[in-house]
mmCIF file of C-alpha atoms and ligand atoms in Angstrom:
data_model
loop_
_atom_site.group_PDB
_atom_site.id
_atom_site.type_symbol
_atom_site.label_atom_id
_atom_site.label_comp_id
_atom_site.label_asym_id
_atom_site.label_seq_id
_atom_site.Cartn_x
_atom_site.Cartn_y
_atom_site.Cartn_z
ATOM 1 C CA MET A 1 -11.395 -17.052 21.283
ATOM 2 C CA PRO A 2 -10.521 -13.728 22.164
ATOM 3 C CA ARG A 3 -7.129 -12.339 20.684
ATOM 4 C CA PRO A 4 -4.787 -13.244 23.770
ATOM 5 C CA ILE A 5 -3.300 -9.778 24.497
ATOM 6 C CA LEU A 6 -4.517 -8.927 28.217
ATOM 7 C CA ALA A 7 -3.882 -6.819 31.193
ATOM 8 C CA THR A 8 -3.622 -8.320 34.539
ATOM 9 C CA VAL A 9 -3.796 -5.550 37.700
ATOM 10 C CA HIS A 10 -1.429 -6.713 40.892
ATOM 11 C CA PRO A 11 -3.816 -5.488 44.139
ATOM 12 C CA GLU A 12 -0.837 -6.653 46.067
ATOM 13 C CA ALA A 13 1.960 -4.509 44.684
ATOM 14 C CA LEU A 14 -0.549 -1.590 44.635
ATOM 15 C CA GLN A 15 -1.024 -2.161 48.042
ATOM 16 C CA HIS A 16 2.692 -2.415 48.612
ATOM 17 C CA ASN A 17 3.430 0.515 46.668
ATOM 18 C CA LEU A 18 0.595 2.713 49.074
ATOM 19 C CA ASN A 19 2.580 1.012 51.882
ATOM 20 C CA GLN A 20 5.943 2.438 50.277
ATOM 21 C CA ALA A 21 4.694 5.864 50.110
ATOM 22 C CA ARG A 22 3.369 5.879 53.705
ATOM 23 C CA LEU A 23 7.457 4.804 54.723
ATOM 24 C CA ARG A 24 8.770 7.522 53.074
ATOM 25 C CA ALA A 25 5.605 10.507 54.363
ATOM 26 C CA PRO A 26 4.999 8.815 57.827
ATOM 27 C CA ASP A 27 3.612 12.303 59.070
ATOM 28 C CA ALA A 28 1.291 13.144 56.225
ATOM 29 C CA ARG A 29 -2.200 11.652 55.089
ATOM 30 C CA VAL A 30 -1.529 9.702 51.453
ATOM 31 C CA TRP A 31 -4.094 10.857 48.516
ATOM 32 C CA ALA A 32 -4.142 7.848 46.151
ATOM 33 C CA VAL A 33 -4.172 9.747 42.552
ATOM 34 C CA VAL A 34 -6.645 8.332 40.412
ATOM 35 C CA LYS A 35 -7.193 10.412 37.665
ATOM 36 C CA ALA A 36 -6.865 8.702 33.634
ATOM 37 C CA ASN A 37 -8.693 5.674 35.416
ATOM 38 C CA ALA A 38 -6.109 4.938 37.765
ATOM 39 C CA TYR A 39 -3.300 5.427 35.630
ATOM 40 C CA GLY A 40 -5.257 2.873 32.878
ATOM 41 C CA HIS A 41 -5.138 0.194 35.774
ATOM 42 C CA GLY A 42 -9.083 1.180 35.640
ATOM 43 C CA ILE A 43 -10.570 2.456 39.639
ATOM 44 C CA GLU A 44 -12.790 -0.336 40.079
ATOM 45 C CA ARG A 45 -10.094 -3.042 40.050
ATOM 46 C CA CYS A 46 -7.574 -0.745 42.042
ATOM 47 C CA PHE A 47 -9.940 0.121 44.762
ATOM 48 C CA ASP A 48 -10.168 -3.121 47.201
ATOM 49 C CA ALA A 49 -5.884 -2.536 47.344
ATOM 50 C CA LEU A 50 -5.997 1.084 47.691
ATOM 51 C CA ARG A 51 -8.768 1.165 50.603
ATOM 52 C CA GLY A 52 -5.807 2.591 52.845
ATOM 53 C CA ALA A 53 -5.401 6.114 51.099
ATOM 54 C CA ASP A 54 -6.710 8.144 52.963
ATOM 55 C CA GLY A 55 -8.045 9.977 50.129
ATOM 56 C CA PHE A 56 -8.973 9.284 46.654
ATOM 57 C CA ALA A 57 -7.606 12.800 44.132
ATOM 58 C CA MET A 58 -8.642 13.207 40.362
ATOM 59 C CA ILE A 59 -9.313 15.210 37.632
ATOM 60 C CA ASP A 60 -12.585 13.624 36.037
ATOM 61 C CA LEU A 61 -16.500 14.484 38.005
ATOM 62 C CA ALA A 62 -17.388 11.246 36.740
ATOM 63 C CA GLU A 63 -14.590 8.834 38.723
ATOM 64 C CA ALA A 64 -15.370 10.953 41.759
ATOM 65 C CA GLU A 65 -18.581 10.014 41.350
ATOM 66 C CA ARG A 66 -17.524 5.911 40.597
ATOM 67 C CA VAL A 67 -15.572 6.176 43.573
ATOM 68 C CA ARG A 68 -18.419 7.103 46.042
ATOM 69 C CA ALA A 69 -20.638 4.611 43.854
ATOM 70 C CA LEU A 70 -18.074 2.223 45.757
ATOM 71 C CA ASP A 71 -19.243 3.509 48.799
ATOM 72 C CA TRP A 72 -16.200 5.183 49.475
ATOM 73 C CA ARG A 73 -16.867 7.706 52.238
ATOM 74 C CA GLY A 74 -14.165 9.222 52.471
ATOM 75 C CA PRO A 75 -12.117 12.586 50.938
ATOM 76 C CA LEU A 76 -12.157 13.310 47.251
ATOM 77 C CA LEU A 77 -10.506 15.672 45.819
ATOM 78 C CA LEU A 78 -10.733 17.182 42.520
ATOM 79 C CA LEU A 79 -7.347 18.346 41.612
ATOM 80 C CA GLU A 80 -7.931 20.419 39.090
ATOM 81 C CA GLY A 81 -11.697 21.928 40.665
ATOM 82 C CA VAL A 82 -14.420 22.271 38.857
ATOM 83 C CA PHE A 83 -14.792 22.841 35.384
ATOM 84 C CA GLU A 84 -18.122 25.318 34.812
ATOM 85 C CA PRO A 85 -20.569 26.641 37.871
ATOM 86 C CA ARG A 86 -22.932 23.446 37.608
ATOM 87 C CA ASP A 87 -20.252 21.169 39.021
ATOM 88 C CA LEU A 88 -20.924 22.359 42.031
ATOM 89 C CA GLU A 89 -23.906 20.638 42.869
ATOM 90 C CA LEU A 90 -22.256 17.544 42.500
ATOM 91 C CA CYS A 91 -19.761 18.852 45.134
ATOM 92 C CA SER A 92 -22.136 19.873 47.227
ATOM 93 C CA ARG A 93 -24.042 16.189 46.741
ATOM 94 C CA LEU A 94 -20.882 13.967 46.639
ATOM 95 C CA HIS A 95 -19.124 15.885 49.759
ATOM 96 C CA LEU A 96 -15.861 16.656 47.071
ATOM 97 C CA TRP A 97 -13.141 18.867 48.330
ATOM 98 C CA HIS A 98 -12.230 20.638 45.367
ATOM 99 C CA ALA A 99 -9.097 22.925 44.284
ATOM 100 C CA VAL A 100 -9.405 26.756 43.238
ATOM 101 C CA HIS A 101 -7.104 28.087 40.839
ATOM 102 C CA CYS A 102 -8.567 31.015 39.314
ATOM 103 C CA THR A 103 -10.742 33.518 39.689
ATOM 104 C CA GLU A 104 -13.377 32.138 37.618
ATOM 105 C CA GLN A 105 -14.103 29.063 39.650
ATOM 106 C CA ILE A 106 -14.582 31.588 43.116
ATOM 107 C CA ASP A 107 -17.263 33.492 41.330
ATOM 108 C CA TRP A 108 -19.515 30.206 40.596
ATOM 109 C CA LEU A 109 -18.523 29.547 44.110
ATOM 110 C CA ALA A 110 -19.878 32.773 44.937
ATOM 111 C CA ALA A 111 -23.155 32.737 42.974
ATOM 112 C CA HIS A 112 -23.372 28.814 44.504
ATOM 113 C CA LYS A 113 -26.530 27.861 46.190
ATOM 114 C CA THR A 114 -26.030 25.260 48.726
ATOM 115 C CA GLN A 115 -26.789 23.997 52.234
ATOM 116 C CA VAL A 116 -23.302 22.328 52.429
ATOM 117 C CA PRO A 117 -20.193 24.643 52.577
ATOM 118 C CA HIS A 118 -17.596 23.340 50.625
ATOM 119 C CA ARG A 119 -13.743 22.380 51.410
ATOM 120 C CA VAL A 120 -11.718 23.908 48.962
ATOM 121 C CA PHE A 121 -7.844 23.745 47.877
ATOM 122 C CA LEU A 122 -6.563 27.119 46.938
ATOM 123 C CA LYS A 123 -3.833 26.519 44.687
ATOM 124 C CA LEU A 124 -0.854 28.833 44.221
ATOM 125 C CA ASN A 125 1.307 28.860 40.777
ATOM 126 C CA SER A 126 4.491 28.847 42.190
ATOM 127 C CA GLY A 127 6.429 28.631 39.349
ATOM 128 C CA MET A 128 4.925 25.732 37.312
ATOM 129 C CA ASN A 129 2.512 28.329 34.981
ATOM 130 C CA ARG A 130 -0.283 26.049 34.463
ATOM 131 C CA LEU A 131 -2.679 26.134 37.005
ATOM 132 C CA GLY A 132 -2.997 28.629 40.041
ATOM 133 C CA PHE A 133 -2.818 32.136 41.868
ATOM 134 C CA THR A 134 0.465 33.619 41.874
ATOM 135 C CA PRO A 135 1.942 34.986 44.901
ATOM 136 C CA THR A 136 1.097 38.512 44.471
ATOM 137 C CA ALA A 137 -2.413 37.333 43.797
ATOM 138 C CA PHE A 138 -2.788 34.410 46.329
ATOM 139 C CA ARG A 139 -3.521 36.490 49.503
ATOM 140 C CA ALA A 140 -6.493 38.637 48.026
ATOM 141 C CA ALA A 141 -8.098 35.063 46.838
ATOM 142 C CA TRP A 142 -7.609 33.411 50.329
ATOM 143 C CA ALA A 143 -9.667 36.107 51.839
ATOM 144 C CA ARG A 144 -11.929 35.905 49.088
ATOM 145 C CA LEU A 145 -12.910 32.416 49.806
ATOM 146 C CA ASN A 146 -13.053 33.169 53.518
ATOM 147 C CA ALA A 147 -15.510 35.289 53.332
ATOM 148 C CA LEU A 148 -17.930 33.195 51.487
ATOM 149 C CA PRO A 149 -20.643 31.686 53.375
ATOM 150 C CA GLN A 150 -20.109 28.610 50.404
ATOM 151 C CA VAL A 151 -16.525 27.862 51.742
ATOM 152 C CA GLU A 152 -16.356 26.192 55.197
ATOM 153 C CA GLU A 153 -12.431 24.994 55.289
ATOM 154 C CA ILE A 154 -9.552 26.211 53.203
ATOM 155 C CA SER A 155 -6.281 24.103 52.734
ATOM 156 C CA LEU A 156 -3.234 25.066 50.459
ATOM 157 C CA MET A 157 -1.557 23.032 47.414
ATOM 158 C CA THR A 158 1.507 23.661 45.167
ATOM 159 C CA HIS A 159 2.314 21.472 41.783
ATOM 160 C CA PHE A 160 6.268 21.093 40.961
ATOM 161 C CA SER A 161 7.597 21.204 37.700
ATOM 162 C CA ASP A 162 11.245 19.859 38.736
ATOM 163 C CA ALA A 163 10.577 16.967 41.794
ATOM 164 C CA ASP A 164 12.324 14.328 39.135
ATOM 165 C CA GLY A 165 14.939 16.275 38.306
ATOM 166 C CA PRO A 166 18.182 18.697 38.214
ATOM 167 C CA ARG A 167 16.366 21.641 39.184
ATOM 168 C CA GLY A 168 14.505 20.697 42.491
ATOM 169 C CA ILE A 169 11.920 22.417 44.442
ATOM 170 C CA ALA A 170 13.382 24.733 46.154
ATOM 171 C CA HIS A 171 12.564 27.689 44.365
ATOM 172 C CA GLN A 172 8.932 26.765 44.872
ATOM 173 C CA VAL A 173 9.088 25.293 48.007
ATOM 174 C CA ALA A 174 10.235 29.090 48.860
ATOM 175 C CA ALA A 175 7.575 30.451 46.780
ATOM 176 C CA PHE A 176 4.835 28.617 48.749
ATOM 177 C CA GLU A 177 6.404 29.036 52.015
ATOM 178 C CA ALA A 178 6.394 33.161 51.186
ATOM 179 C CA ALA A 179 2.858 32.818 50.215
ATOM 180 C CA THR A 180 1.372 30.960 52.543
ATOM 181 C CA ALA A 181 3.302 32.290 55.495
ATOM 182 C CA ASP A 182 0.363 33.010 58.540
ATOM 183 C CA LEU A 183 -2.018 31.428 56.832
ATOM 184 C CA PRO A 184 -3.975 28.742 57.988
ATOM 185 C CA GLY A 185 -4.992 25.513 56.807
ATOM 186 C CA GLU A 186 -3.546 22.513 55.574
ATOM 187 C CA ARG A 187 -1.170 21.959 53.013
ATOM 188 C CA THR A 188 -0.664 19.798 50.009
ATOM 189 C CA LEU A 189 2.430 19.594 47.707
ATOM 190 C CA CYS A 190 4.596 16.777 47.056
ATOM 191 C CA ASN A 191 3.682 14.485 43.724
ATOM 192 C CA SER A 192 5.111 10.961 44.011
ATOM 193 C CA ALA A 193 8.740 12.093 42.877
ATOM 194 C CA ALA A 194 8.354 14.817 45.886
ATOM 195 C CA ILE A 195 7.644 12.165 48.319
ATOM 196 C CA LEU A 196 10.452 9.235 47.142
ATOM 197 C CA ARG A 197 13.070 12.476 46.621
ATOM 198 C CA HIS A 198 12.331 15.332 48.661
ATOM 199 C CA ALA A 199 10.288 14.394 51.542
ATOM 200 C CA GLN A 200 12.832 13.567 53.738
ATOM 201 C CA SER A 201 15.340 15.883 52.981
ATOM 202 C CA PRO A 202 15.590 18.923 55.277
ATOM 203 C CA LEU A 203 14.626 22.112 53.728
ATOM 204 C CA ARG A 204 15.856 24.878 54.830
ATOM 205 C CA GLY A 205 17.944 23.242 57.325
ATOM 206 C CA GLU A 206 14.698 22.247 59.397
ATOM 207 C CA GLY A 207 16.105 19.205 59.849
ATOM 208 C CA VAL A 208 13.014 17.300 59.224
ATOM 209 C CA SER A 209 11.159 18.655 56.524
ATOM 210 C CA THR A 210 7.560 19.797 56.523
ATOM 211 C CA LEU A 211 6.897 19.263 53.368
ATOM 212 C CA ALA A 212 4.970 16.296 53.467
ATOM 213 C CA ALA A 213 3.294 17.106 56.410
ATOM 214 C CA ASP A 214 0.305 17.093 56.091
ATOM 215 C CA TRP A 215 -1.160 15.662 52.712
ATOM 216 C CA VAL A 216 1.123 14.031 49.560
ATOM 217 C CA ARG A 217 -0.408 13.166 46.356
ATOM 218 C CA GLU A 218 0.747 10.173 45.385
ATOM 219 C CA GLY A 219 0.090 8.876 41.057
ATOM 220 C CA ILE A 220 2.745 6.674 38.995
ATOM 221 C CA ALA A 221 4.750 5.436 42.497
ATOM 222 C CA LEU A 222 1.387 3.824 43.244
ATOM 223 C CA TYR A 223 1.292 2.178 40.154
ATOM 224 C CA GLY A 224 5.149 0.644 40.266
ATOM 225 C CA GLY A 225 6.453 3.735 37.689
ATOM 226 C CA ALA A 226 9.736 5.712 38.627
ATOM 227 C CA PRO A 227 9.522 8.782 38.184
ATOM 228 C CA ASP A 228 13.156 9.591 38.140
ATOM 229 C CA TYR A 229 13.980 6.996 35.650
ATOM 230 C CA PRO A 230 16.560 6.106 34.814
ATOM 231 C CA GLU A 231 17.969 7.734 37.720
ATOM 232 C CA HIS A 232 16.001 5.795 40.084
ATOM 233 C CA THR A 233 14.464 2.465 38.919
ATOM 234 C CA ALA A 234 11.461 1.336 40.230
ATOM 235 C CA ALA A 235 13.229 -1.435 42.023
ATOM 236 C CA ASP A 236 15.681 1.389 43.545
ATOM 237 C CA TRP A 237 12.467 2.861 45.028
ATOM 238 C CA GLY A 238 11.332 -0.188 46.338
ATOM 239 C CA LEU A 239 7.990 -0.169 44.297
ATOM 240 C CA GLN A 240 6.725 -3.260 42.411
ATOM 241 C CA PRO A 241 4.914 -3.510 38.950
ATOM 242 C CA THR A 242 1.086 -3.305 39.404
ATOM 243 C CA MET A 243 0.541 -3.912 35.522
ATOM 244 C CA THR A 244 1.401 -6.562 33.004
ATOM 245 C CA LEU A 245 0.497 -6.727 29.722
ATOM 246 C CA SER A 246 0.660 -9.565 28.248
ATOM 247 C CA SER A 247 -0.029 -11.643 24.926
ATOM 248 C CA ARG A 248 0.956 -14.691 22.816
ATOM 249 C CA LEU A 249 3.045 -15.184 19.854
ATOM 250 C CA ILE A 250 0.743 -16.232 16.763
ATOM 251 C CA GLY A 251 3.178 -16.874 14.207
ATOM 252 C CA ALA A 252 7.037 -16.689 13.550
ATOM 253 C CA GLN A 253 9.091 -16.987 10.616
ATOM 254 C CA GLN A 254 13.027 -18.345 9.809
ATOM 255 C CA LEU A 255 14.862 -14.869 8.407
ATOM 256 C CA GLN A 256 17.601 -15.674 6.323
ATOM 257 C CA PRO A 257 20.294 -12.634 5.782
ATOM 258 C CA ALA A 258 19.018 -9.280 3.996
ATOM 259 C CA ASP A 259 15.073 -10.584 4.449
ATOM 260 C CA THR A 260 12.799 -7.605 6.343
ATOM 261 C CA VAL A 261 10.589 -7.584 8.818
ATOM 262 C CA GLY A 262 7.262 -5.542 9.510
ATOM 263 C CA TYR A 263 6.023 -2.347 7.218
ATOM 264 C CA GLY A 264 8.868 0.066 5.353
ATOM 265 C CA SER A 265 10.962 -3.088 6.036
ATOM 266 C CA ALA A 266 12.719 -0.903 8.658
ATOM 267 C CA PHE A 267 14.396 -4.069 9.959
ATOM 268 C CA ALA A 268 16.551 -6.673 8.040
ATOM 269 C CA ALA A 269 18.323 -9.825 9.246
ATOM 270 C CA GLU A 270 22.272 -9.946 9.395
ATOM 271 C CA VAL A 271 22.616 -13.454 9.837
ATOM 272 C CA PRO A 272 19.958 -16.579 9.807
ATOM 273 C CA MET A 273 17.333 -15.963 12.576
ATOM 274 C CA ARG A 274 13.823 -16.588 14.208
ATOM 275 C CA ILE A 275 11.295 -14.483 14.802
ATOM 276 C CA GLY A 276 7.871 -14.638 16.598
ATOM 277 C CA VAL A 277 5.037 -12.242 15.777
ATOM 278 C CA VAL A 278 3.045 -11.160 18.907
ATOM 279 C CA ALA A 279 -0.125 -10.207 19.201
ATOM 280 C CA CYS A 280 -0.105 -7.192 20.437
ATOM 281 C CA GLY A 281 0.440 -3.208 18.596
ATOM 282 C CA TYR A 282 -0.547 0.108 18.348
ATOM 283 C CA ALA A 283 -4.201 -0.064 18.505
ATOM 284 C CA ASP A 284 -4.105 -2.076 21.984
ATOM 285 C CA GLY A 285 -1.947 0.812 23.115
ATOM 286 C CA TYR A 286 1.831 -0.415 22.820
ATOM 287 C CA PRO A 287 4.132 2.864 21.394
ATOM 288 C CA ARG A 288 4.546 2.667 17.852
ATOM 289 C CA HIS A 289 8.020 4.607 18.341
ATOM 290 C CA ALA A 290 9.126 1.835 20.207
ATOM 291 C CA PRO A 291 11.829 1.202 17.801
ATOM 292 C CA THR A 292 13.933 -2.380 17.152
ATOM 293 C CA GLY A 293 15.468 -3.401 20.554
ATOM 294 C CA THR A 294 12.726 -2.472 22.496
ATOM 295 C CA PRO A 295 13.220 -5.056 25.614
ATOM 296 C CA VAL A 296 10.220 -7.551 25.525
ATOM 297 C CA LEU A 297 9.814 -10.701 27.406
ATOM 298 C CA VAL A 298 9.112 -14.540 25.603
ATOM 299 C CA ASN A 299 8.692 -17.263 27.839
ATOM 300 C CA GLY A 300 10.293 -15.226 30.535
ATOM 301 C CA VAL A 301 13.307 -14.723 28.446
ATOM 302 C CA ARG A 302 14.862 -10.951 27.657
ATOM 303 C CA THR A 303 14.610 -10.357 24.036
ATOM 304 C CA ARG A 304 13.748 -7.293 21.620
ATOM 305 C CA THR A 305 11.400 -5.956 19.298
ATOM 306 C CA VAL A 306 12.329 -5.600 15.927
ATOM 307 C CA GLY A 307 10.647 -3.705 13.014
ATOM 308 C CA ARG A 308 7.710 -1.169 12.758
ATOM 309 C CA VAL A 309 5.087 -1.585 15.240
ATOM 310 C CA SER A 310 2.198 -1.827 13.609
ATOM 311 C CA MET A 311 -1.393 -1.823 14.635
ATOM 312 C CA ASP A 312 -2.188 -5.426 15.840
ATOM 313 C CA MET A 313 1.549 -7.034 15.782
ATOM 314 C CA ILE A 314 4.954 -6.156 16.611
ATOM 315 C CA ALA A 315 7.793 -8.817 15.387
ATOM 316 C CA VAL A 316 10.302 -10.229 18.276
ATOM 317 C CA ASP A 317 14.076 -11.279 17.957
ATOM 318 C CA LEU A 318 14.139 -15.525 18.770
ATOM 319 C CA SER A 319 17.401 -15.840 19.096
ATOM 320 C CA PRO A 320 18.173 -14.999 22.739
ATOM 321 C CA LEU A 321 15.665 -17.802 23.182
ATOM 322 C CA GLU A 322 17.580 -20.291 21.129
ATOM 323 C CA ALA A 323 20.820 -19.391 22.965
ATOM 324 C CA ALA A 324 19.207 -20.074 26.295
ATOM 325 C CA GLY A 325 17.946 -23.380 24.814
ATOM 326 C CA VAL A 326 14.017 -22.215 25.566
ATOM 327 C CA ALA A 327 11.618 -23.555 22.856
ATOM 328 C CA ALA A 328 9.347 -21.047 21.647
ATOM 329 C CA GLY A 329 7.127 -20.681 18.756
ATOM 330 C CA VAL A 330 2.728 -20.203 18.380
ATOM 331 C CA GLY A 331 1.015 -19.746 21.544
ATOM 332 C CA SER A 332 4.470 -18.609 23.680
ATOM 333 C CA GLU A 333 3.995 -16.421 26.154
ATOM 334 C CA VAL A 334 5.300 -12.440 25.826
ATOM 335 C CA VAL A 335 5.469 -10.144 28.200
ATOM 336 C CA LEU A 336 5.150 -6.432 27.116
ATOM 337 C CA TRP A 337 5.781 -5.143 30.231
ATOM 338 C CA GLY A 338 5.349 -6.425 34.244
ATOM 339 C CA VAL A 339 5.919 -9.373 35.319
ATOM 340 C CA SER A 340 5.932 -12.919 33.386
ATOM 341 C CA PRO A 341 3.297 -15.740 34.555
ATOM 342 C CA SER A 342 5.230 -18.495 34.053
ATOM 343 C CA THR A 343 8.704 -17.456 35.623
ATOM 344 C CA GLY A 344 7.915 -14.088 37.703
ATOM 345 C CA ALA A 345 10.936 -12.622 35.245
ATOM 346 C CA GLN A 346 9.509 -9.015 35.407
ATOM 347 C CA LEU A 347 10.398 -6.151 32.545
ATOM 348 C CA PRO A 348 9.356 -2.602 33.971
ATOM 349 C CA VAL A 349 6.833 -0.745 32.050
ATOM 350 C CA ASP A 350 10.119 1.907 33.077
ATOM 351 C CA GLU A 351 12.352 0.382 30.215
ATOM 352 C CA VAL A 352 9.626 -0.027 27.289
ATOM 353 C CA ALA A 353 8.742 3.757 28.099
ATOM 354 C CA ARG A 354 12.331 4.247 27.862
ATOM 355 C CA SER A 355 13.055 2.932 24.764
ATOM 356 C CA ALA A 356 9.836 4.756 23.208
ATOM 357 C CA GLY A 357 10.984 8.429 24.000
ATOM 358 C CA THR A 358 8.054 8.279 26.794
ATOM 359 C CA ILE A 359 7.541 7.500 30.012
ATOM 360 C CA SER A 360 5.501 4.871 32.315
ATOM 361 C CA TYR A 361 3.033 7.252 32.771
ATOM 362 C CA GLU A 362 1.832 7.476 29.257
ATOM 363 C CA LEU A 363 2.011 3.886 28.220
ATOM 364 C CA LEU A 364 0.001 2.530 31.150
ATOM 365 C CA CYS A 365 -2.223 5.597 30.952
ATOM 366 C CA ALA A 366 -3.013 3.875 26.940
ATOM 367 C CA VAL A 367 -3.807 0.799 27.107
ATOM 368 C CA ALA A 368 -6.345 0.469 24.804
ATOM 369 C CA GLN A 369 -10.297 -0.161 25.277
ATOM 370 C CA ARG A 370 -9.541 -3.254 22.999
ATOM 371 C CA VAL A 371 -7.400 -4.956 25.417
ATOM 372 C CA HIS A 372 -9.420 -7.025 28.550
ATOM 373 C CA PHE A 373 -8.184 -6.630 31.690
ATOM 374 C CA GLY A 374 -7.751 -10.253 33.668
HETATM 375 C C1 PLP B 401 -1.254 14.017 38.608
HETATM 376 C C2 PLP B 401 -1.178 14.832 39.827
HETATM 377 C C3 PLP B 401 -0.147 13.879 40.636
HETATM 378 C C4 PLP B 401 0.016 12.569 41.266
HETATM 379 O O1 PLP B 401 1.581 12.816 39.834
HETATM 380 P P1 PLP B 401 2.973 11.793 40.161
HETATM 381 O O2 PLP B 401 4.161 12.630 39.147
HETATM 382 O O3 PLP B 401 1.913 10.947 39.174
HETATM 383 O O4 PLP B 401 2.922 11.644 41.358
HETATM 384 C C5 PLP B 401 -0.567 14.970 41.931
HETATM 385 N N1 PLP B 401 -0.910 16.153 42.328
HETATM 386 C C6 PLP B 401 -1.660 16.536 40.574
HETATM 387 C C7 PLP B 401 -2.261 18.057 41.078
HETATM 388 C C8 PLP B 401 -1.673 15.996 39.657
HETATM 389 O O5 PLP B 401 -2.487 16.208 38.524
#
């Protein structure tokens, strides 16, 4: 019998979330971003549900190969482009579209021998200062690419640093529009937060925004995370959880006042209480920084963790179950995030992430190899 911890992917929720993106950006084509193994869900596990996307975007060439191996003939985009010259051979062979964000990548293309001209996405650094050409260097980069026989079509992209927050995107949109004015080619700007918060907002008084006109790049919202939690919840955005991390109680203890729980005695009972011990720890990808009070569902009833997260176990307070008249003991169902299989109760991954001082992205991506998927 394997340990009872289990990750479950909900394909119908993936499909639903993809449809939500379509509703919010009806004129755009949608890249399903499947980097980091589809945000920890597993590319192969998500593929059928996401077939309705117009393309798949990723970072890793090996992930692009995996999507081609699933017989996807449509567009694939390498969001960071290639990492070394010989990567371009795979791009030619598998028809991968790729970002071009630095001079070196143009040099490599210029030296690349291919029968198949490439479609590239020239990236503007519109203010995030990670990847991309500065506005002053952008046109020269475009002209250089445009003169290469290895390049068939140039699209234009940028990435927002603050689509989820108060600074917003207007300054970056302005930089993009200035740098790309009168350049031909399709555009891609929006990530999930921009799709949800800004795609329908009129920029520069245009009435309907051109922001989401060509391609949008949807990641976390596909996977049921609210990019701007806690300002908005996933439910506010009409998103459904796509992953459930569940396990079972493998032990229980009756505590008396002053009894402590776990390493460092980080939790001490103030009143008599029963706790359960869950087969889930940081070696499963559960965040070690989750403090006492992090929400968890036991038999569908919401309660909290107590004490430190250890490698293979966490402890949970069973008092709310007793108060609700719900029995619990060894074998009881525990949901760390997602949907309770027995009751349908939900625990958004955003809430757990928030409690642990991180974001849903990190928790979803961190589900460990040793966790089986059901
Ligand atoms: C990861 C990524 C996205 C998707 O971001 P979400 O916030 O998950 O929607 C979009 N564009 C680029 C360039 C990315 O690297």
